[in-house]
PDB file of C-alpha atoms in Angstrom:
ATOM      1  CA  GLY A  13     -57.365  26.602  45.528  1.00  0.00           C
ATOM      2  CA  THR A  14     -59.110  24.576  42.855  1.00  0.00           C
ATOM      3  CA  GLY A  15     -56.660  25.637  40.095  1.00  0.00           C
ATOM      4  CA  ALA A  16     -53.649  24.503  42.123  1.00  0.00           C
ATOM      5  CA  MET A  17     -55.306  21.142  42.776  1.00  0.00           C
ATOM      6  CA  TRP A  18     -55.910  20.599  39.055  1.00  0.00           C
ATOM      7  CA  VAL A  19     -52.236  21.422  38.251  1.00  0.00           C
ATOM      8  CA  ALA A  20     -51.009  19.011  40.915  1.00  0.00           C
ATOM      9  CA  ALA A  21     -53.321  16.259  39.652  1.00  0.00           C
ATOM     10  CA  ALA A  22     -52.166  16.745  36.044  1.00  0.00           C
ATOM     11  CA  ALA A  23     -48.501  16.604  37.076  1.00  0.00           C
ATOM     12  CA  ALA A  24     -49.089  13.369  38.995  1.00  0.00           C
ATOM     13  CA  LEU A  25     -50.839  11.825  35.970  1.00  0.00           C
ATOM     14  CA  VAL A  26     -47.931  12.705  33.618  1.00  0.00           C
ATOM     15  CA  LEU A  27     -45.411  11.266  36.081  1.00  0.00           C
ATOM     16  CA  ALA A  28     -47.372   8.024  36.427  1.00  0.00           C
ATOM     17  CA  SER A  29     -47.688   7.661  32.633  1.00  0.00           C
ATOM     18  CA  SER A  30     -43.936   8.090  32.077  1.00  0.00           C
ATOM     19  CA  PHE A  31     -43.192   5.572  34.860  1.00  0.00           C
ATOM     20  CA  VAL A  32     -45.477   2.942  33.367  1.00  0.00           C
ATOM     21  CA  GLY A  33     -44.180   3.574  29.847  1.00  0.00           C
ATOM     22  CA  ALA A  34     -40.591   3.059  30.925  1.00  0.00           C
ATOM     23  CA  PHE A  35     -41.322  -0.451  32.205  1.00  0.00           C
ATOM     24  CA  ALA A  36     -44.071  -1.523  29.814  1.00  0.00           C
ATOM     25  CA  PRO A  37     -43.265  -4.541  27.600  1.00  0.00           C
ATOM     26  CA  ARG A  38     -42.577  -3.790  23.947  1.00  0.00           C
ATOM     27  CA  GLY A  39     -45.211  -4.920  21.477  1.00  0.00           C
ATOM     28  CA  PRO A  40     -44.404  -7.062  18.445  1.00  0.00           C
ATOM     29  CA  GLY A  41     -44.473  -4.025  16.158  1.00  0.00           C
ATOM     30  CA  VAL A  42     -41.915  -2.092  18.213  1.00  0.00           C
ATOM     31  CA  ARG A  43     -38.247  -3.035  18.231  1.00  0.00           C
ATOM     32  CA  ARG A  44     -35.176  -1.563  19.774  1.00  0.00           C
ATOM     33  CA  THR A  45     -32.795   0.065  17.296  1.00  0.00           C
ATOM     34  CA  THR A  46     -29.059  -0.612  17.467  1.00  0.00           C
ATOM     35  CA  PRO A  47     -26.115   1.015  15.661  1.00  0.00           C
ATOM     36  CA  ALA A  48     -25.441  -0.378  12.180  1.00  0.00           C
ATOM     37  CA  VAL A  49     -21.752  -0.928  12.958  1.00  0.00           C
ATOM     38  CA  ARG A  50     -19.713  -1.542  16.084  1.00  0.00           C
ATOM     39  CA  ALA A  51     -17.027   1.065  15.444  1.00  0.00           C
ATOM     40  CA  VAL A  52     -13.676   0.599  17.167  1.00  0.00           C
ATOM     41  CA  HIS A  53     -12.431   3.776  18.833  1.00  0.00           C
ATOM     42  CA  LYS A  54      -8.663   4.113  19.114  1.00  0.00           C
ATOM     43  CA  GLY A  55      -6.692   6.882  20.792  1.00  0.00           C
ATOM     44  CA  GLY A  56      -8.049  10.168  22.002  1.00  0.00           C
ATOM     45  CA  GLY A  57      -7.922  13.845  21.138  1.00  0.00           C
ATOM     46  CA  LYS A  58      -5.906  14.523  17.997  1.00  0.00           C
ATOM     47  CA  ASN A  59      -5.083  10.805  17.559  1.00  0.00           C
ATOM     48  CA  ARG A  60      -8.680   9.627  17.770  1.00  0.00           C
ATOM     49  CA  LYS A  61      -9.673   7.009  15.186  1.00  0.00           C
ATOM     50  CA  VAL A  62     -13.012   5.361  14.560  1.00  0.00           C
ATOM     51  CA  VAL A  63     -12.197   2.164  12.664  1.00  0.00           C
ATOM     52  CA  VAL A  64     -15.073   1.045  10.414  1.00  0.00           C
ATOM     53  CA  ALA A  65     -13.312  -1.784   8.529  1.00  0.00           C
ATOM     54  CA  SER A  66     -10.115  -3.786   8.913  1.00  0.00           C
ATOM     55  CA  ASN A  67      -8.345  -6.642   7.188  1.00  0.00           C
ATOM     56  CA  LYS A  68      -6.875  -8.814   9.948  1.00  0.00           C
ATOM     57  CA  ARG A  69      -5.730 -11.414   7.441  1.00  0.00           C
ATOM     58  CA  VAL A  70      -2.958  -9.127   6.164  1.00  0.00           C
ATOM     59  CA  ARG A  71      -0.673  -9.607   9.155  1.00  0.00           C
ATOM     60  CA  TYR A  72      -1.085 -13.384   8.903  1.00  0.00           C
ATOM     61  CA  ASP A  73      -0.367 -13.646   5.167  1.00  0.00           C
ATOM     62  CA  PHE A  74       2.262 -10.893   4.942  1.00  0.00           C
ATOM     63  CA  GLU A  75       5.108  -9.303   6.824  1.00  0.00           C
ATOM     64  CA  VAL A  76       4.251  -5.604   7.159  1.00  0.00           C
ATOM     65  CA  LYS A  77       7.327  -3.469   6.350  1.00  0.00           C
ATOM     66  CA  SER A  78       5.762  -0.029   6.793  1.00  0.00           C
ATOM     67  CA  THR A  79       2.381   1.688   6.904  1.00  0.00           C
ATOM     68  CA  TYR A  80       1.003   4.832   5.281  1.00  0.00           C
ATOM     69  CA  GLU A  81      -2.086   6.999   5.681  1.00  0.00           C
ATOM     70  CA  ALA A  82      -4.034   8.104   2.605  1.00  0.00           C
ATOM     71  CA  GLY A  83      -7.217   9.963   1.880  1.00  0.00           C
ATOM     72  CA  ILE A  84      -9.698   8.495  -0.586  1.00  0.00           C
ATOM     73  CA  GLU A  85     -12.011   9.938  -3.244  1.00  0.00           C
ATOM     74  CA  LEU A  86     -15.561   8.696  -2.696  1.00  0.00           C
ATOM     75  CA  VAL A  87     -19.065   9.564  -3.878  1.00  0.00           C
ATOM     76  CA  GLY A  88     -21.864  10.327  -1.421  1.00  0.00           C
ATOM     77  CA  THR A  89     -23.402   6.852  -1.270  1.00  0.00           C
ATOM     78  CA  GLU A  90     -19.982   5.312  -0.618  1.00  0.00           C
ATOM     79  CA  VAL A  91     -19.382   7.600   2.369  1.00  0.00           C
ATOM     80  CA  LYS A  92     -22.775   6.631   3.809  1.00  0.00           C
ATOM     81  CA  SER A  93     -21.985   2.925   3.418  1.00  0.00           C
ATOM     82  CA  CYS A  94     -18.573   3.412   5.029  1.00  0.00           C
ATOM     83  CA  ARG A  95     -20.172   5.082   8.048  1.00  0.00           C
ATOM     84  CA  SER A  96     -22.335   1.960   8.382  1.00  0.00           C
ATOM     85  CA  GLY A  97     -19.291  -0.311   8.147  1.00  0.00           C
ATOM     86  CA  LYS A  98     -20.429  -1.902   4.875  1.00  0.00           C
ATOM     87  CA  ILE A  99     -16.898  -2.495   3.581  1.00  0.00           C
ATOM     88  CA  GLN A 100     -15.035  -5.673   2.668  1.00  0.00           C
ATOM     89  CA  LEU A 101     -11.223  -5.403   2.332  1.00  0.00           C
ATOM     90  CA  ARG A 102     -10.279  -9.079   2.113  1.00  0.00           C
ATOM     91  CA  ASP A 103      -9.391  -9.063  -1.611  1.00  0.00           C
ATOM     92  CA  ALA A 104      -8.391  -5.402  -1.879  1.00  0.00           C
ATOM     93  CA  PHE A 105      -4.962  -4.140  -2.935  1.00  0.00           C
ATOM     94  CA  ALA A 106      -3.393  -0.901  -4.125  1.00  0.00           C
ATOM     95  CA  ARG A 107      -1.349  -0.031  -7.200  1.00  0.00           C
ATOM     96  CA  VAL A 108       0.798   2.972  -8.109  1.00  0.00           C
ATOM     97  CA  GLU A 109       0.356   4.299 -11.652  1.00  0.00           C
ATOM     98  CA  GLY A 110       2.579   7.271 -12.396  1.00  0.00           C
ATOM     99  CA  ASN A 111       2.299   9.430  -9.280  1.00  0.00           C
ATOM    100  CA  THR A 112      -1.210   8.249  -8.435  1.00  0.00           C
ATOM    101  CA  VAL A 113      -2.156   5.474  -6.014  1.00  0.00           C
ATOM    102  CA  TRP A 114      -5.304   3.472  -6.786  1.00  0.00           C
ATOM    103  CA  LEU A 115      -7.273   1.154  -4.527  1.00  0.00           C
ATOM    104  CA  LEU A 116      -8.682  -1.877  -6.345  1.00  0.00           C
ATOM    105  CA  ASN A 117     -11.184  -4.558  -5.444  1.00  0.00           C
ATOM    106  CA  ALA A 118     -12.322  -2.968  -2.175  1.00  0.00           C
ATOM    107  CA  ASP A 119     -16.001  -3.824  -1.858  1.00  0.00           C
ATOM    108  CA  ILE A 120     -18.074  -0.892  -0.553  1.00  0.00           C
ATOM    109  CA  ALA A 121     -21.700  -2.032  -0.527  1.00  0.00           C
ATOM    110  CA  GLN A 122     -24.401   0.045  -2.178  1.00  0.00           C
ATOM    111  CA  HIS A 123     -26.358   2.261   0.181  1.00  0.00           C
ATOM    112  CA  ARG A 124     -29.513   0.501   1.327  1.00  0.00           C
ATOM    113  CA  THR A 125     -32.014   3.378   1.059  1.00  0.00           C
ATOM    114  CA  THR A 126     -30.683   5.153  -2.056  1.00  0.00           C
ATOM    115  CA  ALA A 127     -32.407   4.772  -5.441  1.00  0.00           C
ATOM    116  CA  ALA A 128     -30.660   2.543  -7.986  1.00  0.00           C
ATOM    117  CA  TYR A 129     -29.964   5.437 -10.377  1.00  0.00           C
ATOM    118  CA  PHE A 130     -27.715   7.144  -7.790  1.00  0.00           C
ATOM    119  CA  GLN A 131     -25.870   4.014  -6.645  1.00  0.00           C
ATOM    120  CA  HIS A 132     -22.154   3.372  -7.102  1.00  0.00           C
ATOM    121  CA  ASP A 133     -20.285   0.329  -8.420  1.00  0.00           C
ATOM    122  CA  PRO A 134     -19.267  -1.542  -5.218  1.00  0.00           C
ATOM    123  CA  LYS A 135     -15.891  -2.702  -6.572  1.00  0.00           C
ATOM    124  CA  ARG A 136     -14.902   0.268  -8.728  1.00  0.00           C
ATOM    125  CA  ARG A 137     -11.301   1.418  -8.517  1.00  0.00           C
ATOM    126  CA  ARG A 138     -10.825   4.429  -6.289  1.00  0.00           C
ATOM    127  CA  ARG A 139      -8.139   7.074  -6.189  1.00  0.00           C
ATOM    128  CA  LEU A 140      -6.144   7.362  -2.971  1.00  0.00           C
ATOM    129  CA  LEU A 141      -4.921  10.794  -1.967  1.00  0.00           C
ATOM    130  CA  MET A 142      -1.194  10.876  -1.181  1.00  0.00           C
ATOM    131  CA  HIS A 143       1.656  13.306  -1.798  1.00  0.00           C
ATOM    132  CA  LYS A 144       3.455  12.695  -5.100  1.00  0.00           C
ATOM    133  CA  THR A 145       6.801  12.183  -3.349  1.00  0.00           C
ATOM    134  CA  GLU A 146       5.256   9.485  -1.132  1.00  0.00           C
ATOM    135  CA  ALA A 147       3.641   7.832  -4.157  1.00  0.00           C
ATOM    136  CA  ARG A 148       6.998   7.764  -5.977  1.00  0.00           C
ATOM    137  CA  LYS A 149       8.685   6.133  -2.972  1.00  0.00           C
ATOM    138  CA  LEU A 150       5.976   3.499  -2.865  1.00  0.00           C
ATOM    139  CA  ARG A 151       6.337   2.810  -6.571  1.00  0.00           C
ATOM    140  CA  GLY A 152      10.095   2.351  -6.129  1.00  0.00           C
ATOM    141  CA  SER A 153       9.598  -0.100  -3.262  1.00  0.00           C
ATOM    142  CA  LEU A 154       7.029  -2.084  -5.221  1.00  0.00           C
ATOM    143  CA  GLU A 155       9.269  -2.305  -8.305  1.00  0.00           C
ATOM    144  CA  GLN A 156      12.569  -3.048  -6.554  1.00  0.00           C
ATOM    145  CA  HIS A 157      11.543  -5.367  -3.763  1.00  0.00           C
ATOM    146  CA  GLY A 158       8.518  -7.104  -5.248  1.00  0.00           C
ATOM    147  CA  ALA A 159       6.431  -5.891  -2.336  1.00  0.00           C
ATOM    148  CA  THR A 160       2.636  -5.759  -2.122  1.00  0.00           C
ATOM    149  CA  LEU A 161       0.503  -2.768  -1.125  1.00  0.00           C
ATOM    150  CA  VAL A 162      -2.716  -3.628   0.712  1.00  0.00           C
ATOM    151  CA  PRO A 163      -5.230  -1.750   2.885  1.00  0.00           C
ATOM    152  CA  LEU A 164      -5.142  -2.573   6.598  1.00  0.00           C
ATOM    153  CA  SER A 165      -8.132  -0.483   7.643  1.00  0.00           C
ATOM    154  CA  PHE A 166     -10.641   2.272   6.888  1.00  0.00           C
ATOM    155  CA  TYR A 167     -11.196   4.800   9.675  1.00  0.00           C
ATOM    156  CA  PHE A 168     -12.544   8.251  10.404  1.00  0.00           C
ATOM    157  CA  ASN A 169      -9.984  10.580  11.996  1.00  0.00           C
ATOM    158  CA  GLU A 170     -10.515  13.349  14.558  1.00  0.00           C
ATOM    159  CA  LYS A 171     -11.708  15.684  11.766  1.00  0.00           C
ATOM    160  CA  ASN A 172     -14.305  13.106  10.709  1.00  0.00           C
ATOM    161  CA  LEU A 173     -12.470  12.468   7.425  1.00  0.00           C
ATOM    162  CA  LEU A 174     -12.263   8.935   6.048  1.00  0.00           C
ATOM    163  CA  LYS A 175      -8.711   7.620   5.812  1.00  0.00           C
ATOM    164  CA  VAL A 176      -7.129   4.409   4.536  1.00  0.00           C
ATOM    165  CA  GLU A 177      -4.236   2.735   6.335  1.00  0.00           C
ATOM    166  CA  LEU A 178      -2.006   1.102   3.725  1.00  0.00           C
ATOM    167  CA  ALA A 179       0.626  -1.533   4.429  1.00  0.00           C
ATOM    168  CA  LEU A 180       3.716  -2.196   2.334  1.00  0.00           C
ATOM    169  CA  CYS A 181       4.169  -5.958   2.692  1.00  0.00           C
ATOM    170  CA  SER A 182       6.285  -8.903   1.670  1.00  0.00           C
ATOM    171  CA  GLY A 183       4.936 -12.434   1.556  1.00  0.00           C
ATOM    172  CA  LYS A 184       5.489 -14.904   4.392  1.00  0.00           C
ATOM    173  CA  ASN A 185       6.582 -18.466   3.835  1.00  0.00           C
ATOM    174  CA  LYS A 186       4.903 -21.399   5.564  1.00  0.00           C
ATOM    175  CA  ARG A 187       7.500 -21.493   8.349  1.00  0.00           C
ATOM    176  CA  ASP A 188       6.861 -17.818   9.162  1.00  0.00           C
ATOM    177  CA  LYS A 189       3.145 -18.521   9.376  1.00  0.00           C
ATOM    178  CA  ARG A 190       3.708 -21.536  11.646  1.00  0.00           C
ATOM    179  CA  ASP A 191       5.900 -19.402  13.915  1.00  0.00           C
ATOM    180  CA  ASP A 192       3.149 -16.760  14.081  1.00  0.00           C
ATOM    181  CA  ILE A 193       0.572 -19.379  15.046  1.00  0.00           C
ATOM    182  CA  LYS A 194       2.888 -20.780  17.744  1.00  0.00           C
ATOM    183  CA  ARG A 195       3.536 -17.303  19.192  1.00  0.00           C
ATOM    184  CA  ARG A 196      -0.181 -16.549  19.203  1.00  0.00           C
ATOM    185  CA  ASP A 197      -1.000 -19.856  20.919  1.00  0.00           C
ATOM    186  CA  ASP A 198       1.763 -19.304  23.500  1.00  0.00           C
ATOM    187  CA  LYS A 199       0.458 -15.827  24.258  1.00  0.00           C
ATOM    188  CA  ARG A 200      -3.091 -17.145  24.728  1.00  0.00           C
ATOM    189  CA  MET A 201      -1.821 -19.811  27.103  1.00  0.00           C
ATOM    190  CA  MET A 202       0.192 -17.287  29.158  1.00  0.00           C
ATOM    191  CA  ASP A 203      -2.806 -14.950  29.306  1.00  0.00           C
ATOM    192  CA  ARG A 204      -4.993 -17.831  30.506  1.00  0.00           C
ATOM    193  CA  ILE A 205      -2.449 -18.821  33.191  1.00  0.00           C
ATOM    194  CA  SER A 206      -2.099 -15.215  34.367  1.00  0.00           C
ATOM    195  CA  LYS A 207      -5.872 -14.851  34.564  1.00  0.00           C
ATOM    196  CA  ASN A 208      -6.209 -18.072  36.610  1.00  0.00           C
ATOM    197  CA  MET A 209      -3.413 -17.020  38.970  1.00  0.00           C
ATOM    198  CA  ALA A 210      -5.143 -13.693  39.586  1.00  0.00           C
ATOM    199  CA  PHE A 211      -8.061 -15.608  41.147  1.00  0.00           C
TER     200      PHE A 211
END
């Protein structure tokens, strides 16, 4: 009787409150949170990659001969910054010393909420993790062909481990760059024509 009526009334009140709350305007002190980085997901299953940084300039300035995957030694604050996409690869390059590959000049920003005492040097040199035989091959290519080793991207793989995609490159001359621009412009035009024809 009376108890059932009270339960029904309470349920109706909770439902009305949630309905109003869902459509109520947000006050000035409340803001919607968004992810810190727009990660790019590539592949699926075992080939899944979550790209958190990339250097698109590489393929314009260089001809990419081959690519390699490497692990990287990082401290805790660097991993946190990488997950937030706070990485700049524009001026970064890699060097082989002995059988060890080092990444230089990659700018991993300090973590925003960590105390200064525990922060890292944003541009410190970092050891890349590769097999010694692979490192020796890279060193030979760099010495014999005058090639350049640069990072193409940072990404988390399917095991949630941070990896670096390295590119072994040779420089392009101005004509190569002009040809690239022409091909890119032609492709854009063809895409635009195809899109218009579809309508």
